[in-house]
mmCIF file of C-alpha atoms in Angstrom:
data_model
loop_
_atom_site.group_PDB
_atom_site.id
_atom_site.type_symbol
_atom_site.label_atom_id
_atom_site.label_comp_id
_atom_site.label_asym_id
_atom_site.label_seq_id
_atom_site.Cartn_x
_atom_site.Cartn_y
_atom_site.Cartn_z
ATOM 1 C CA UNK A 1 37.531 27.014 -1.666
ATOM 2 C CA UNK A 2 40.907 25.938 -0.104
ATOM 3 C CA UNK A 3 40.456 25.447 3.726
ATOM 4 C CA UNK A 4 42.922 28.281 4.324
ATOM 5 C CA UNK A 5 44.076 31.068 2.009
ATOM 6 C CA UNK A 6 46.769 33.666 2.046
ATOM 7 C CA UNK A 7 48.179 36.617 -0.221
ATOM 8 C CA UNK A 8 51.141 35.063 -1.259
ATOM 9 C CA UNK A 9 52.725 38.561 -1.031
ATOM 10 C CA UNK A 10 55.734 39.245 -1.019
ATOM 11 C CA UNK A 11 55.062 42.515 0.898
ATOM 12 C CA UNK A 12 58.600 44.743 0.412
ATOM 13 C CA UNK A 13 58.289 47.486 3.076
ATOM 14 C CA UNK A 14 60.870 49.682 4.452
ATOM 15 C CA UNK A 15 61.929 49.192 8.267
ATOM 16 C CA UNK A 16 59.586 51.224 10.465
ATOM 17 C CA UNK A 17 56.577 50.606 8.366
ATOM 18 C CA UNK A 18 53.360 48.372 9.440
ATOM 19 C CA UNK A 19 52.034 45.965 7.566
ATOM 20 C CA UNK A 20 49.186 43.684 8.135
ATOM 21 C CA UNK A 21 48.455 40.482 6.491
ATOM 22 C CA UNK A 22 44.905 38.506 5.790
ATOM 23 C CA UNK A 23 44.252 34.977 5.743
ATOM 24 C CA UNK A 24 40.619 33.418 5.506
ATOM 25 C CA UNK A 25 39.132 29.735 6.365
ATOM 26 C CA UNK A 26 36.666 27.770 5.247
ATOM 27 C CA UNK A 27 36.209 25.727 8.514
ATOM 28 C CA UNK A 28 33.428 28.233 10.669
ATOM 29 C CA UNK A 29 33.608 25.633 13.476
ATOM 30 C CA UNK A 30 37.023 26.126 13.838
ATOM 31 C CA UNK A 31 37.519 27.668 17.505
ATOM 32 C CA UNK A 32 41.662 28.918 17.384
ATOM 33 C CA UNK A 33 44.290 29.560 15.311
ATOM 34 C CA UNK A 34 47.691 30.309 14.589
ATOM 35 C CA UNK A 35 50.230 32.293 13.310
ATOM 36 C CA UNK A 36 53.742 30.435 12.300
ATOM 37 C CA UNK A 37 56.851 32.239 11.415
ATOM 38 C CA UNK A 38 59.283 30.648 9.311
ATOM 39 C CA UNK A 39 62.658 31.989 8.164
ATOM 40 C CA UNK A 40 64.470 30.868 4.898
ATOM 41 C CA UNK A 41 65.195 27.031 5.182
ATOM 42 C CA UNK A 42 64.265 26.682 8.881
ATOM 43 C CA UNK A 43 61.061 24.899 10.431
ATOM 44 C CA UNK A 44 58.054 26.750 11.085
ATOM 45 C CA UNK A 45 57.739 28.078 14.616
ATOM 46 C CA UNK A 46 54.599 29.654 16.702
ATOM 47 C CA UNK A 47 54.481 33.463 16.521
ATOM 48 C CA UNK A 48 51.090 34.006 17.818
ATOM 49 C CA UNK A 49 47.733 32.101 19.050
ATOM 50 C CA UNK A 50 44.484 33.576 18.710
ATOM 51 C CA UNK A 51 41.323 32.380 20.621
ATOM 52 C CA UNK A 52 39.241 34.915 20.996
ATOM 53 C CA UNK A 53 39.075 37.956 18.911
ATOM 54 C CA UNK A 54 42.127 38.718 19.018
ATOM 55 C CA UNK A 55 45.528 39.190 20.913
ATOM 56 C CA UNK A 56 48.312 41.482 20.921
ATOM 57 C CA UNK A 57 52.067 40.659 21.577
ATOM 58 C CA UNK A 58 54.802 43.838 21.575
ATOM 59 C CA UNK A 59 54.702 44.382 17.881
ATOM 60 C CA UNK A 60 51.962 42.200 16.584
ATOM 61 C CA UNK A 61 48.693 42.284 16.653
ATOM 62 C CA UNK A 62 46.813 39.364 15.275
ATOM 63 C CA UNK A 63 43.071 40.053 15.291
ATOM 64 C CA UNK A 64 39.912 37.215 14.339
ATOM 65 C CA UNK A 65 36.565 37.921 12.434
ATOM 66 C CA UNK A 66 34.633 35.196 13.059
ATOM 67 C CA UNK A 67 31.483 36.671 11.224
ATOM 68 C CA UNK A 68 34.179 37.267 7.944
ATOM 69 C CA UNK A 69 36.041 33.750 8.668
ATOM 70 C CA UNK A 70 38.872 35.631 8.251
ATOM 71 C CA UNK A 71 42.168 36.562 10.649
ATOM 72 C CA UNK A 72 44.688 38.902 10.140
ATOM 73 C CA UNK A 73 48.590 39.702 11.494
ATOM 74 C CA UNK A 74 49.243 43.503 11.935
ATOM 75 C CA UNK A 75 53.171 44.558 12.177
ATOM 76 C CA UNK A 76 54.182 47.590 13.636
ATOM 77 C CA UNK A 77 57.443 49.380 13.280
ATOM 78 C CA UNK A 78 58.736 46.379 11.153
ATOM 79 C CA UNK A 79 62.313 45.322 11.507
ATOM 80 C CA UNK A 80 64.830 43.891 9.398
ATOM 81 C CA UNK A 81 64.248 40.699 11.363
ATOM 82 C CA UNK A 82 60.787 40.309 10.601
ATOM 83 C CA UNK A 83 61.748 39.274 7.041
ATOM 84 C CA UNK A 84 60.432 36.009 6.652
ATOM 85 C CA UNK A 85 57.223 33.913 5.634
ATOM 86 C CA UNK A 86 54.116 33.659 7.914
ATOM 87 C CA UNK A 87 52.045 30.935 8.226
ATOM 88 C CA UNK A 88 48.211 31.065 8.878
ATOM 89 C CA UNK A 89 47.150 27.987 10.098
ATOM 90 C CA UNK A 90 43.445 26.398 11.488
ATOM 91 C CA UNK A 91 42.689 23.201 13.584
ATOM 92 C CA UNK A 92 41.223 20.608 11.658
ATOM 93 C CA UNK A 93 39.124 18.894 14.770
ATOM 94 C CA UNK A 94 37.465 15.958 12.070
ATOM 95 C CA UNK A 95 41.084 14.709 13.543
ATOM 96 C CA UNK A 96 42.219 15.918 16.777
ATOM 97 C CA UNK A 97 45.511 18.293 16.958
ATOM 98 C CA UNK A 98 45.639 18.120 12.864
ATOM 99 C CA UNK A 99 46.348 21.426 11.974
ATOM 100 C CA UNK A 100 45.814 23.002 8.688
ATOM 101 C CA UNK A 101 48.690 25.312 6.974
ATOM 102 C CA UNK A 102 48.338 28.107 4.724
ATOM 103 C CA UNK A 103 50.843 28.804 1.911
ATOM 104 C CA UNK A 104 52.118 31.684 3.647
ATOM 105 C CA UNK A 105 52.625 35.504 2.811
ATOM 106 C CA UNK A 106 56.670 35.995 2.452
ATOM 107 C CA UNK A 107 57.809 39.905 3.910
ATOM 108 C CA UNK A 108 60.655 41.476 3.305
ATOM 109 C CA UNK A 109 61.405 44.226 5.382
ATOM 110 C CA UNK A 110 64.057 46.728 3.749
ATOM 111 C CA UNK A 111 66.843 49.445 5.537
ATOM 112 C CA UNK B 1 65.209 20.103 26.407
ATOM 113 C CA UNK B 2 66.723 18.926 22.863
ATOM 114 C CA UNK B 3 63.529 19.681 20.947
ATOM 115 C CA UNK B 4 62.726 17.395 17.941
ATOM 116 C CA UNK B 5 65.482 15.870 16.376
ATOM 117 C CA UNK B 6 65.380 14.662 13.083
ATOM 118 C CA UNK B 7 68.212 12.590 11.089
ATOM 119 C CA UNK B 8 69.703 12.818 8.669
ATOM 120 C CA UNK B 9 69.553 16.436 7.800
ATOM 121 C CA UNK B 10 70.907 16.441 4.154
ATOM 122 C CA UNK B 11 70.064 13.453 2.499
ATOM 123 C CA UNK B 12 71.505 13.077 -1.955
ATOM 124 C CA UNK B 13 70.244 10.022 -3.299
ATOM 125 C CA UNK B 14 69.566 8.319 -6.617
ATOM 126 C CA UNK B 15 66.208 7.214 -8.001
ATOM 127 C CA UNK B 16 65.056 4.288 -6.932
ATOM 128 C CA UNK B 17 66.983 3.881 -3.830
ATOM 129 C CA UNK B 18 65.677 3.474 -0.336
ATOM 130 C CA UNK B 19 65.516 6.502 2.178
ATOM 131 C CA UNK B 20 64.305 6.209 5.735
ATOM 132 C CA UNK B 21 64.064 9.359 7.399
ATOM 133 C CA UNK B 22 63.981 9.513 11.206
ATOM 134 C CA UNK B 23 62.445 11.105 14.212
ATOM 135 C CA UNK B 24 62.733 11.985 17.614
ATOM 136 C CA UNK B 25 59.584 14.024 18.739
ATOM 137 C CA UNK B 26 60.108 16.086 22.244
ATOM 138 C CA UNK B 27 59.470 13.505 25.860
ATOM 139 C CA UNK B 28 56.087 13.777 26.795
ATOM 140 C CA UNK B 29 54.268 14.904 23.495
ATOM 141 C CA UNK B 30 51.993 12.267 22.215
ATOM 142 C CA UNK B 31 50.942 13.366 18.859
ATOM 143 C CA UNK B 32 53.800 12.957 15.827
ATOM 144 C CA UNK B 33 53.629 14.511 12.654
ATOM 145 C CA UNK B 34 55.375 14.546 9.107
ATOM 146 C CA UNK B 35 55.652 17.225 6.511
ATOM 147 C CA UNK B 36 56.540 17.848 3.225
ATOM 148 C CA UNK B 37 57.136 21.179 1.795
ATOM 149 C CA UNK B 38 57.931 22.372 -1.634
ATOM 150 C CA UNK B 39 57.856 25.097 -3.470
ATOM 151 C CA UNK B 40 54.860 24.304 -6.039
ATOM 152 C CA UNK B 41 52.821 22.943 -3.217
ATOM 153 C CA UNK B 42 54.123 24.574 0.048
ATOM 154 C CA UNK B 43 53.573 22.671 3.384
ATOM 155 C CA UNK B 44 51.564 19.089 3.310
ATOM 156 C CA UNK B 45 50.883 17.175 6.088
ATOM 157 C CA UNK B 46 51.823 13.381 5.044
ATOM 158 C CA UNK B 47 50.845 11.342 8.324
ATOM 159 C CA UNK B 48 49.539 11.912 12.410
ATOM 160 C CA UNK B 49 50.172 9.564 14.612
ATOM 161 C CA UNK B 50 48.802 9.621 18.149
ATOM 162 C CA UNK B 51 49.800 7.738 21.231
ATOM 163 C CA UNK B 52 51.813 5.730 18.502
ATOM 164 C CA UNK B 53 48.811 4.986 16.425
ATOM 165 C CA UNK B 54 48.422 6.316 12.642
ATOM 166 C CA UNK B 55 45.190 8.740 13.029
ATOM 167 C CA UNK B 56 45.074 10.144 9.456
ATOM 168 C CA UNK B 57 47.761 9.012 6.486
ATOM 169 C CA UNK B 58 45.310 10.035 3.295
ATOM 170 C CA UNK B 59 48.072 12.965 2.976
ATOM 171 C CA UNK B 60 50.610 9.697 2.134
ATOM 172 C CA UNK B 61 51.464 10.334 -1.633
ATOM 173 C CA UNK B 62 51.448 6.899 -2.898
ATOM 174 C CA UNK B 63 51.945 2.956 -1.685
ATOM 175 C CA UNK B 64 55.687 4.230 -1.806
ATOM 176 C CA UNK B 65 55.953 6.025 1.043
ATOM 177 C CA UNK B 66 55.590 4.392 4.577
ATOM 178 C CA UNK B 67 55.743 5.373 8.522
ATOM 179 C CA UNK B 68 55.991 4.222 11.477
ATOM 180 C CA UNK B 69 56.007 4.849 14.955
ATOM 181 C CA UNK B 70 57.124 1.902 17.170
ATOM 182 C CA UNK B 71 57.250 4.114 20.333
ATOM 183 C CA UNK B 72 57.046 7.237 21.711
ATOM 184 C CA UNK B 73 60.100 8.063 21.276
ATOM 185 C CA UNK B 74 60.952 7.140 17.525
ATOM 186 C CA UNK B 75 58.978 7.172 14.590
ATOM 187 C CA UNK B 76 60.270 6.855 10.867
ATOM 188 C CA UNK B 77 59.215 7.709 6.911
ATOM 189 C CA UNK B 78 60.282 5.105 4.283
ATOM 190 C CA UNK B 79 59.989 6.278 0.807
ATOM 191 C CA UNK B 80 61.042 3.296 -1.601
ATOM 192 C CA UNK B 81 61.507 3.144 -4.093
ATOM 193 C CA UNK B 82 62.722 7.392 -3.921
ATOM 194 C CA UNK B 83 61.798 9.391 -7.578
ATOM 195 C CA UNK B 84 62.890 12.712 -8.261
ATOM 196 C CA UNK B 85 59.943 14.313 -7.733
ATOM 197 C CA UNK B 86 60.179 13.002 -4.145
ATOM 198 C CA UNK B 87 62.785 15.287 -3.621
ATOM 199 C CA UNK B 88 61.337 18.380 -0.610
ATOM 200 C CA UNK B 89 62.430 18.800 2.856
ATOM 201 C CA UNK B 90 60.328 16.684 5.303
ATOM 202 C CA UNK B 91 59.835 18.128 8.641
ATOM 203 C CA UNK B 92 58.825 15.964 11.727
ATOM 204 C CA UNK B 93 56.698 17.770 14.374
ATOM 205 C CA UNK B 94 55.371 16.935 17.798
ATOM 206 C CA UNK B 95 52.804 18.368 20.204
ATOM 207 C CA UNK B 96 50.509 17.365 23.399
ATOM 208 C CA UNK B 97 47.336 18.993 24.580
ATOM 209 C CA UNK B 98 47.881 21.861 23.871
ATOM 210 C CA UNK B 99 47.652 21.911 19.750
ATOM 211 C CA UNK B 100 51.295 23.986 19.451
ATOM 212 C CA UNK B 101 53.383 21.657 16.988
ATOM 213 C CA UNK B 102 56.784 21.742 17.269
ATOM 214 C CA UNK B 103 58.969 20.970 14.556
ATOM 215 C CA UNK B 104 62.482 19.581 13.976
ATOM 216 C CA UNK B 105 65.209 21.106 11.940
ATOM 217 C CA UNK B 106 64.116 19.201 8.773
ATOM 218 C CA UNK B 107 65.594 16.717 6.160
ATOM 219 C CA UNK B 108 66.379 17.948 2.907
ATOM 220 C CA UNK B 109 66.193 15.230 0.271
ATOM 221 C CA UNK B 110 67.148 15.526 -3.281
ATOM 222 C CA UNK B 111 66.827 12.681 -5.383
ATOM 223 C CA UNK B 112 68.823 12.475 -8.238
#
């Protein structure tokens, strides 16, 4: 089992639509994680942390189940904007601040 | 605050060439990271340094690629000699306590 996994997607929605994506880890010691947005040939940057079970931020929603191992990114009212590829990603504490990357789930939000 | 600054940001090259890639991580952080991403194999971590020390390179692909971090303000990837399947865009990131990485613009490398 890969350490972190993601639907690949892509997820076509229309603007105004939620969508929610799942990601699960292999790690069950693993104590936060992230979510990383990254746009067509940019760097990855932080959307979202999560420590607990969850936290909400306008829009998003990103929600943990520790008992599942998995976490999961809820969109509402989705925006052209949002189009882009989001990362899941999990500390790997065997070394410090190494963090562990999914492949990402690529949206596309349409008008 | 700049953020991290990597050079150069386009790089051509032919195989078997030298390329040194470079990096500037943000003033104060004292963990360093490099990336590679591709499309077959999406976003690797190649190397960690903290407080200037290597911490974890088994992500290095082979004896051709090399880094180093000389202080905390500069740290470099050597891939030589380059192959075509080198060719990805390496990101350099930097964090401090608090475990959010921040990464630079990129390098794009295609080697020819």
């Amino acid at each position: 089992r890969k350490e972190v996994e993601q639907d690949p997607g892509p997820f076509n929605v229309p603007e105004g639509a939620t969508v929610a994506f799942n990601c699960t880890y292999s790690n069950s010691a693993s104590q936060s994680f992230f979510w990383y947005r990254q746009d067509c040939r940019k760097e990855p940057k932080l959307l979202m942390s999560v420590y607990s079970s969850g936290n909400e931020d306008g829009r998003f929603t990103a929600q943990l189940n520790r008992a599942s191992q998995y976490i999961s990114l809820l969109i509402r009212d989705s925006k052209l904007s949002d189009s882009a590829t989001y990362l899941c990603v999990v500390p790997d504490y065997q070394y410090g601040n190494k963090l562990v990357f999914g492949a990402g789930t690529i949206l596309r939000v349409k008008s | 605050d700049a953020g991290v600054i990597q050079s150069p940001r386009h790089e051509v090259t032919e195989m078997g060439q030298e390329v040194t890639l470079r990096c500037k991580p943000i003033s104060g952080h004292n963990s360093l990271f490099w990336y590679r991403q591709t499309m077959m194999r999406g976003l690797e971590l190649l190397i960690y340094f903290n407080n200037n020390v290597p911490i974890d390179d088994s992500g290095m692909p082979e004896d051709r690629f090399s880094a180093k971090m000389p202080n905390a303000s500069f740290s470099t990837l050597k891939i030589q000699p380059s192959e075509p399947r080198d060719s990805a865009v390496y990101f350099c990131a930097s964090s401090s306590e608090s475990n959010e990485q921040f990464f630079g613009p990129g390098t794009r490398l295609t080697v020819l």
